[in-house]
Short mmCIF file of C-alpha atoms and ligand atoms in Angstrom, two decimals:
data_model
loop_
_atom_site.label_atom_id
_atom_site.label_comp_id
_atom_site.label_asym_id
_atom_site.label_seq_id
_atom_site.Cartn_x
_atom_site.Cartn_y
_atom_site.Cartn_z
CA MET X 26 -10.61 17.15 11.96
CA LEU X 27 -12.49 15.83 8.67
CA PRO X 28 -11.55 18.08 5.40
CA ASP X 29 -14.71 19.66 4.37
CA ARG X 30 -14.59 18.27 0.92
CA VAL X 31 -14.81 15.06 2.58
CA VAL X 32 -17.76 15.50 4.56
CA GLY X 33 -19.32 17.38 1.32
CA ALA X 34 -18.63 14.31 -0.44
CA LEU X 35 -20.38 11.99 2.03
CA ALA X 36 -23.14 14.29 2.23
CA THR X 37 -24.09 13.02 -1.50
CA ALA X 38 -23.91 9.45 -0.37
CA PRO X 39 -27.03 7.37 -0.25
CA ARG X 40 -28.34 6.20 3.24
CA PRO X 41 -27.20 4.41 5.20
CA VAL X 42 -23.72 5.57 4.38
CA CYS X 43 -21.27 3.20 3.31
CA ALA X 44 -18.44 4.70 1.16
CA TYR X 45 -14.78 5.13 0.38
CA VAL X 46 -13.72 8.72 -0.36
CA TYR X 47 -10.40 9.04 -2.06
CA ASP X 48 -8.72 12.73 -2.47
CA THR X 49 -6.52 12.20 -5.61
CA GLY X 50 -5.06 15.86 -4.72
CA VAL X 51 -3.87 14.30 -1.31
CA ALA X 52 -2.09 11.58 -2.90
CA ARG X 53 -0.22 14.17 -5.35
CA GLY X 54 0.58 16.01 -2.68
CA ARG X 55 2.17 13.36 -1.16
CA ALA X 56 4.20 12.59 -3.88
CA ALA X 57 5.26 16.22 -4.63
CA ALA X 58 6.44 16.18 -0.80
CA VAL X 59 8.51 13.02 -1.04
CA ARG X 60 10.00 14.01 -4.23
CA GLU X 61 11.13 17.38 -2.56
CA VAL X 62 13.52 15.32 -0.27
CA LEU X 63 14.92 12.76 -2.76
CA PRO X 64 18.13 13.72 -4.12
CA GLU X 65 18.54 14.65 -7.74
CA GLY X 66 17.97 11.68 -10.54
CA ALA X 67 16.06 9.32 -7.63
CA ALA X 68 13.09 8.04 -9.36
CA LEU X 69 9.79 7.65 -7.59
CA LEU X 70 7.53 5.03 -8.27
CA TYR X 71 4.03 4.37 -6.94
CA ALA X 72 3.35 0.83 -5.69
CA VAL X 73 -0.16 -0.12 -7.21
CA LYS X 74 -0.91 -2.79 -4.49
CA ALA X 75 -1.64 -0.09 -1.83
CA ASN X 76 -4.63 1.09 -4.00
CA GLY X 77 -5.52 0.28 -7.39
CA ALA X 78 -8.37 2.34 -8.10
CA PRO X 79 -8.22 3.67 -11.50
CA ALA X 80 -8.52 7.57 -10.51
CA VAL X 81 -5.66 7.07 -7.93
CA VAL X 82 -3.40 5.05 -10.16
CA ALA X 83 -3.96 7.63 -12.72
CA ALA X 84 -3.40 10.63 -10.38
CA LEU X 85 -0.01 9.22 -9.04
CA ALA X 86 1.25 7.93 -12.59
CA GLY X 87 0.80 11.54 -13.44
CA VAL X 88 3.12 13.08 -10.66
CA ALA X 89 5.48 9.99 -10.06
CA ASP X 90 8.21 8.62 -12.68
CA GLY X 91 6.44 5.61 -12.84
CA LEU X 92 4.31 2.73 -11.30
CA GLU X 93 5.48 -0.64 -9.45
CA VAL X 94 3.32 -3.71 -10.09
CA ALA X 95 2.89 -7.04 -8.75
CA SER X 96 0.74 -8.76 -10.98
CA GLY X 97 -0.54 -8.79 -14.47
CA GLY X 98 -3.72 -7.10 -13.49
CA GLU X 99 -1.66 -4.36 -11.78
CA LEU X 100 0.53 -4.35 -14.94
CA GLU X 101 -2.61 -3.57 -17.17
CA LEU X 102 -3.72 -0.80 -14.92
CA ALA X 103 0.00 0.74 -15.18
CA VAL X 104 -0.22 0.47 -19.10
CA ARG X 105 -3.77 2.08 -19.01
CA ALA X 106 -2.56 4.82 -16.84
CA GLY X 107 0.00 5.64 -19.09
CA ALA X 108 2.90 5.21 -16.91
CA GLY X 109 6.26 6.64 -17.65
CA ARG X 110 8.18 3.43 -16.26
CA THR X 111 6.96 0.38 -14.71
CA ALA X 112 8.89 -1.79 -12.31
CA PHE X 113 7.22 -5.61 -11.98
CA SER X 114 8.17 -7.28 -8.88
CA GLY X 115 6.39 -10.34 -7.13
CA PRO X 116 7.80 -14.11 -6.53
CA ALA X 117 5.08 -16.09 -8.51
CA LYS X 118 5.25 -14.28 -12.14
CA THR X 119 3.75 -16.54 -15.00
CA ASP X 120 5.19 -16.82 -18.24
CA ALA X 121 2.22 -14.63 -19.40
CA GLU X 122 2.91 -12.03 -16.74
CA LEU X 123 6.49 -12.15 -18.00
CA ALA X 124 5.84 -11.82 -21.41
CA ALA X 125 3.49 -8.90 -20.71
CA ALA X 126 6.05 -6.95 -18.81
CA ILE X 127 8.58 -7.33 -21.80
CA GLU X 128 5.68 -6.12 -24.20
CA ALA X 129 5.19 -3.18 -21.68
CA GLY X 130 9.09 -2.30 -21.50
CA ALA X 131 8.79 -2.85 -17.94
CA THR X 132 12.11 -3.31 -15.75
CA VAL X 133 11.53 -6.87 -14.13
CA ASN X 134 12.76 -7.15 -10.46
CA VAL X 135 13.65 -10.70 -10.73
CA GLU X 136 13.12 -12.62 -7.80
CA SER X 137 14.89 -16.15 -8.38
CA VAL X 138 17.45 -17.88 -10.50
CA LEU X 139 14.59 -19.89 -12.51
CA GLU X 140 12.51 -16.54 -13.23
CA LEU X 141 15.43 -15.23 -14.92
CA ARG X 142 15.72 -18.25 -16.82
CA ARG X 143 12.23 -18.26 -17.91
CA LEU X 144 12.61 -14.43 -18.79
CA ALA X 145 15.54 -15.02 -20.81
CA ALA X 146 13.75 -17.97 -22.83
CA LEU X 147 10.82 -15.58 -23.19
CA ALA X 148 12.80 -12.67 -24.43
CA SER X 149 14.79 -15.17 -26.92
CA ALA X 150 11.41 -16.51 -28.07
CA GLY X 151 10.93 -13.25 -29.60
CA LYS X 152 8.89 -11.24 -26.87
CA GLY X 153 11.43 -8.48 -27.27
CA GLY X 154 11.40 -5.45 -25.17
CA ARG X 155 11.08 -2.10 -26.25
CA ASP X 156 12.76 0.05 -23.83
CA GLY X 157 15.18 2.00 -25.96
CA LYS X 158 18.17 -0.15 -24.47
CA ALA X 159 18.72 -1.97 -27.80
CA GLY X 160 15.42 -3.62 -27.08
CA ARG X 161 17.07 -5.43 -24.19
CA VAL X 162 14.73 -6.32 -21.12
CA ARG X 163 15.84 -4.26 -18.03
CA VAL X 164 16.40 -6.54 -15.07
CA ALA X 165 16.92 -5.55 -11.38
CA LEU X 166 18.05 -8.61 -9.23
CA ARG X 167 15.66 -8.66 -6.11
CA VAL X 168 18.15 -9.71 -2.99
CA ASN X 169 17.02 -10.89 0.15
CA ARG X 170 20.37 -9.62 1.98
CA ALA X 171 21.78 -11.06 4.99
CA GLY X 172 21.74 -8.68 7.92
CA ALA X 173 19.45 -5.79 6.49
CA ALA X 174 16.66 -5.87 9.01
CA LEU X 175 14.70 -2.42 9.57
CA PRO X 176 12.12 -1.56 12.01
CA GLY X 177 8.43 -2.14 10.55
CA SER X 178 5.61 -4.24 10.76
CA HIS X 179 6.34 -6.50 7.33
CA GLN X 180 10.07 -7.68 7.32
CA MET X 181 10.96 -8.99 3.86
CA THR X 182 14.67 -9.22 4.05
CA GLY X 183 17.26 -10.24 6.43
CA VAL X 184 15.00 -13.19 7.40
CA PRO X 185 13.58 -16.06 5.61
CA THR X 186 11.02 -15.01 2.97
CA PRO X 187 9.76 -16.04 -0.54
CA PHE X 188 11.11 -12.84 -1.63
CA GLY X 189 14.21 -12.33 -3.69
CA LEU X 190 17.44 -13.98 -4.30
CA ASP X 191 19.56 -15.58 -1.34
CA GLU X 192 23.12 -13.70 -1.48
CA SER X 193 24.43 -17.08 -2.11
CA ALA X 194 22.57 -17.25 -5.73
CA LEU X 195 23.81 -13.83 -6.46
CA ASP X 196 27.00 -15.31 -8.26
CA GLU X 197 24.91 -17.49 -10.30
CA ALA X 198 22.19 -14.98 -11.58
CA VAL X 199 24.86 -12.17 -12.43
CA ALA X 200 26.45 -14.79 -14.82
CA LEU X 201 23.08 -15.65 -16.02
CA VAL X 202 21.99 -12.04 -17.05
CA ARG X 203 25.26 -11.29 -18.53
CA GLY X 204 25.35 -14.37 -20.62
CA GLN X 205 22.01 -13.07 -22.09
CA PRO X 206 22.20 -10.77 -24.85
CA LEU X 207 18.59 -9.66 -24.65
CA LEU X 208 18.61 -8.81 -20.85
CA HIS X 209 20.35 -5.89 -19.49
CA LEU X 210 21.16 -5.79 -15.67
CA ALA X 211 20.03 -2.32 -14.47
CA GLY X 212 20.81 -2.91 -10.87
CA PHE X 213 19.56 -4.35 -7.60
CA HIS X 214 16.20 -4.20 -5.94
CA LEU X 215 16.48 -4.25 -2.26
CA HIS X 216 12.82 -3.55 -1.09
CA ALA X 217 13.09 -4.63 2.55
CA VAL X 218 10.03 -3.58 4.67
CA SER X 219 6.74 -2.07 4.79
CA ASN X 220 5.30 0.48 7.43
CA ASN X 221 8.55 1.80 8.81
CA LEU X 222 8.19 4.91 10.71
CA ASP X 223 11.61 5.68 11.44
CA ALA X 224 12.96 8.04 8.92
CA ALA X 225 16.49 8.14 10.10
CA ALA X 226 16.75 4.27 10.33
CA HIS X 227 15.28 4.59 6.81
CA ALA X 228 17.92 6.85 5.40
CA ALA X 229 20.55 4.40 6.99
CA PHE X 230 18.95 1.40 5.54
CA VAL X 231 19.38 3.27 1.99
CA ALA X 232 23.03 4.17 2.65
CA GLY X 233 23.56 0.33 3.26
CA ALA X 234 21.44 -0.36 0.44
CA VAL X 235 23.92 1.48 -1.84
CA ASP X 236 26.96 0.62 -0.22
CA TRP X 237 25.99 -3.18 -0.83
CA SER X 238 25.07 -2.45 -4.41
CA LEU X 239 28.45 -0.63 -5.22
CA ARG X 240 30.38 -3.59 -3.57
CA ALA X 241 28.41 -6.05 -5.53
CA ALA X 242 28.92 -4.08 -8.79
CA THR X 243 32.77 -3.89 -8.15
CA ARG X 244 32.98 -7.41 -7.29
CA TYR X 245 31.26 -8.28 -10.58
CA GLY X 246 32.91 -5.52 -12.72
CA LEU X 247 29.67 -4.05 -13.48
CA PRO X 248 29.05 -0.18 -13.95
CA THR X 249 27.31 1.75 -10.99
CA PRO X 250 23.87 -0.01 -10.63
CA GLU X 251 20.65 1.48 -10.24
CA VAL X 252 19.43 0.68 -6.56
CA ASN X 253 15.98 0.06 -6.08
CA VAL X 254 15.31 0.27 -2.30
CA GLY X 255 11.55 -0.18 -2.57
CA GLY X 256 8.98 1.34 -0.31
CA GLY X 257 8.30 1.00 3.23
CA PHE X 258 7.69 4.61 4.43
CA GLY X 259 5.31 4.08 7.27
CA ILE X 260 1.87 5.73 8.37
CA ASP X 261 0.77 5.36 12.09
CA HIS X 262 -2.60 4.02 11.50
CA ALA X 263 -3.49 3.41 15.06
CA GLY X 264 -2.17 6.78 16.52
CA ALA X 265 -0.37 9.95 15.88
CA GLY X 266 2.92 8.80 15.07
CA ARG X 267 4.83 10.08 11.95
CA PHE X 268 7.37 9.13 9.64
CA ASP X 269 9.34 12.55 9.52
CA LEU X 270 10.17 12.88 5.72
CA ALA X 271 12.19 15.98 6.54
CA ALA X 272 14.94 13.54 8.21
CA LEU X 273 15.59 12.25 4.69
CA ARG X 274 16.47 15.63 2.85
CA GLY X 275 20.19 15.65 2.48
CA ALA X 276 20.42 12.29 4.36
CA LEU X 277 20.03 9.86 1.34
CA PRO X 278 23.22 8.72 -0.63
CA THR X 279 23.93 10.07 -4.19
CA ALA X 280 26.75 7.53 -5.25
CA ALA X 281 24.00 5.56 -7.20
CA PRO X 282 20.61 6.18 -9.02
CA LEU X 283 18.01 5.36 -6.20
CA VAL X 284 14.51 4.17 -7.09
CA PHE X 285 11.75 4.28 -4.54
CA GLU X 286 8.39 2.40 -4.64
CA LEU X 287 6.04 3.99 -2.24
CA GLY X 288 2.64 2.62 -1.77
CA ARG X 289 1.04 3.23 1.76
CA TYR X 290 2.82 6.70 2.40
CA LEU X 291 1.18 8.12 -0.87
CA ALA X 292 -2.01 6.60 -0.59
CA ALA X 293 -3.10 5.96 2.94
CA PRO X 294 -3.91 9.60 3.74
CA ALA X 295 -5.93 10.16 0.65
CA GLY X 296 -8.77 7.93 1.85
CA TRP X 297 -11.36 7.52 4.24
CA TYR X 298 -13.63 4.78 4.94
CA ALA X 299 -17.01 5.93 6.03
CA ALA X 300 -19.91 3.64 7.40
CA GLU X 301 -23.16 4.63 9.12
CA VAL X 302 -24.19 3.29 12.65
CA LEU X 303 -27.23 1.23 12.10
CA ASP X 304 -27.42 -0.05 15.86
CA LEU X 305 -26.15 0.73 19.40
CA LYS X 306 -26.08 -1.73 21.91
CA ARG X 307 -24.84 -2.79 25.26
CA ASN X 308 -23.76 -6.44 25.57
CA HIS X 309 -22.07 -8.04 28.68
CA GLY X 310 -21.30 -4.27 29.83
CA ARG X 311 -19.68 -3.27 26.61
CA TRP X 312 -21.12 -0.55 23.91
CA PHE X 313 -21.34 -1.66 20.33
CA ALA X 314 -21.60 0.48 17.15
CA VAL X 315 -22.93 -1.83 14.60
CA LEU X 316 -22.20 -0.31 11.02
CA ARG X 317 -23.30 -0.68 7.49
CA GLY X 318 -19.99 -2.05 6.71
CA GLY X 319 -16.83 -3.49 8.34
CA THR X 320 -13.55 -5.42 7.52
CA HIS X 321 -14.84 -7.06 4.38
CA HIS X 322 -14.12 -3.44 3.31
CA PHE X 323 -11.52 -2.33 5.52
CA ARG X 324 -9.67 -5.19 6.69
CA LEU X 325 -6.44 -3.63 7.82
CA PRO X 326 -7.27 -3.35 11.50
CA ALA X 327 -8.37 -7.01 11.66
CA ALA X 328 -5.45 -8.19 9.62
CA TRP X 329 -2.83 -6.02 12.00
CA GLY X 330 -4.91 -6.54 15.01
CA TYR X 331 -4.90 -2.75 16.25
CA SER X 332 -8.01 -0.23 16.84
CA HIS X 333 -8.30 2.07 13.85
CA PRO X 334 -9.56 5.70 15.31
CA PHE X 335 -12.62 7.25 13.72
CA THR X 336 -14.15 10.58 13.97
CA VAL X 337 -17.96 10.80 14.36
CA LEU X 338 -19.85 12.55 11.41
CA PRO X 339 -23.15 13.71 13.29
CA THR X 340 -25.81 13.03 10.63
CA PRO X 341 -29.10 14.92 11.17
CA GLY X 342 -32.43 13.17 10.47
CA TRP X 343 -34.24 10.34 12.00
CA PRO X 344 -37.08 8.94 10.04
CA TYR X 345 -38.94 7.00 12.67
CA GLY X 346 -41.62 7.95 15.40
CA PHE X 347 -39.76 6.62 18.22
CA ALA X 348 -36.77 8.12 19.75
CA ARG X 349 -33.24 7.97 18.21
CA PRO X 350 -30.77 5.89 20.16
CA GLU X 351 -27.62 7.65 21.32
CA VAL X 352 -24.90 7.09 24.14
CA ARG X 353 -23.05 10.00 25.64
CA ASP X 354 -19.63 9.96 27.01
CA VAL X 355 -18.79 6.06 26.84
CA GLU X 356 -16.49 3.81 24.96
CA VAL X 357 -17.84 2.12 22.04
CA ASP X 358 -16.28 -0.86 19.95
CA ALA X 359 -16.87 -0.15 16.31
CA VAL X 360 -18.12 -3.34 14.61
CA GLY X 361 -19.26 -4.38 11.02
CA GLU X 362 -22.05 -6.38 9.49
CA LEU X 363 -20.42 -9.40 9.30
CA CYS X 364 -21.45 -12.71 11.14
CA THR X 365 -18.25 -12.95 13.07
CA PRO X 366 -17.06 -11.49 16.33
CA ARG X 367 -13.59 -10.56 14.59
CA ASP X 368 -15.21 -7.99 12.31
CA VAL X 369 -14.14 -5.12 14.39
CA LEU X 370 -12.64 -2.02 13.52
CA THR X 371 -11.95 -0.31 16.58
CA ARG X 372 -12.42 -1.28 20.31
CA GLY X 373 -13.09 1.03 23.08
CA GLN X 374 -12.71 4.38 21.38
CA ARG X 375 -14.51 7.00 23.97
CA VAL X 376 -17.37 9.00 22.13
CA ASP X 377 -18.75 12.40 23.50
CA ARG X 378 -22.24 11.58 21.73
CA LEU X 379 -23.14 8.81 18.98
CA ARG X 380 -26.41 8.12 17.55
CA VAL X 381 -27.81 5.50 15.41
CA GLY X 382 -27.65 7.24 11.86
CA ASP X 383 -24.39 9.12 12.65
CA VAL X 384 -21.42 8.07 10.34
CA LEU X 385 -17.86 6.80 11.43
CA VAL X 386 -15.17 7.88 9.43
CA PHE X 387 -11.94 6.13 9.25
CA GLY X 388 -8.90 8.11 8.08
CA ASN X 389 -5.64 7.05 6.52
CA ALA X 390 -7.71 4.24 4.78
CA GLY X 391 -6.44 4.82 1.23
CA GLY X 392 -3.83 2.55 1.37
CA TYR X 393 -4.23 -1.29 1.92
CA GLY X 394 -7.87 -0.82 3.05
CA TRP X 395 -10.34 -1.95 0.16
CA ASP X 396 -7.48 -3.45 -1.99
CA ILE X 397 -6.50 -5.99 0.67
CA SER X 398 -10.15 -6.61 1.86
CA HIS X 399 -12.60 -9.92 1.35
CA HIS X 400 -15.36 -8.04 -0.35
CA ASP X 401 -17.72 -11.07 -1.08
CA PHE X 402 -17.89 -12.53 2.39
CA LEU X 403 -21.60 -12.35 3.10
CA ARG X 404 -22.42 -10.65 -0.10
CA HIS X 405 -23.45 -7.26 1.24
CA PRO X 406 -23.08 -4.42 -1.40
CA TYR X 407 -19.84 -2.86 -2.00
CA PRO X 408 -19.32 0.51 -0.66
CA GLU X 409 -19.56 3.68 -2.96
CA MET X 410 -16.47 4.86 -4.31
CA ILE X 411 -16.26 8.55 -4.44
CA VAL X 412 -13.34 10.18 -6.05
CA ILE X 413 -12.78 13.96 -5.19
C1 PLP B 510 4.42 -3.57 -1.52
C2 PLP B 510 5.54 -3.21 -2.05
C3 PLP B 510 6.15 -1.82 -2.11
C4 PLP B 510 5.22 -0.80 -1.48
O1 PLP B 510 5.25 -0.96 -0.01
P1 PLP B 510 4.93 0.19 0.82
O2 PLP B 510 5.26 -0.31 2.36
O3 PLP B 510 3.35 0.29 0.57
O4 PLP B 510 5.73 1.49 0.71
C5 PLP B 510 7.20 -1.61 -2.90
N1 PLP B 510 7.84 -2.60 -3.63
C6 PLP B 510 7.73 -3.88 -3.52
C7 PLP B 510 8.41 -4.97 -4.32
C8 PLP B 510 6.27 -4.15 -2.80
O5 PLP B 510 5.97 -5.50 -2.67
#
């Protein structure tokens, strides 16, 4: 089940094993597969926050049309990776970040009327963009539409959130952009959800987003807008469900240029988190596999409250003169090295055989894994970062 190249990479890791393995070829393959089902002219961006490891960002910058960033730090990564185009989102952009976005020629996904005013002020203060469109800053208005809910774990639209403009603020925002000679209204940004596993529902959401955008453009007398539908293609981290990419082929609208900003779908399957079993113990009737690692490296299962499945990588060698502890055919909880009962990656997964010194490998860990984790809690050493 584990790819040989991942097993090979882990064989080189120092003991006790604690490592992330990123396979940039997998990330590139995911981007190619997505591209194949998108309509002509659609742009595919990689959302850097899923995994900002420079090798992953560089690999995806090379095959996608560009990168989506949500902070000044990510913007710097994107510039360094030579992104073809950059979109900058996030509800809390500082003036310094906006100025850097202008410098970089990024499209700014504007999240509020105030942000728009600040962007215009910075542009007129001489931070002029250099995107070729007469030096104007490309703006996409991020809108939290009414009634655009999608299935998925992180709703961001159709419900109250800090993201985007309320539809009632759109008149003011459009008038503002149009009154600014240094801003160019490229279109709308309608990112709605993360981790949606229903591809048909996603296609319907994209169609709804395009309809909405074209109606808005007509109302305001704008040319055909670019419609950024954000990210949200899902990964079933806990089980065997999958987002059926093929269901998108021919099902996406072509009446406006689309922009996709995918994070999880491209990055998650390109990463594995591996942690060696340091102890096996039975406590109040449950077996615990205590790992050199835990939720400070891979927080997703704790953050979302699910059990992340693992594969046992049997590891030879036992340096002590006493018997190597092992269990057979039992359910174990995979827990980390932190002094908190919440440091749990998996509950109750059955193992045929597990020994101290074996390595548990958690797949689909390349997106929102290391990047969302609280690395310094308890000051354990960081995992090895192995790029293959
Ligand atoms: C996080 C984010 C994405 C990527 O979302 P995924 O669910 O990882 O695909 C895209 N666009 C914006 C604005 C985001 O905040």
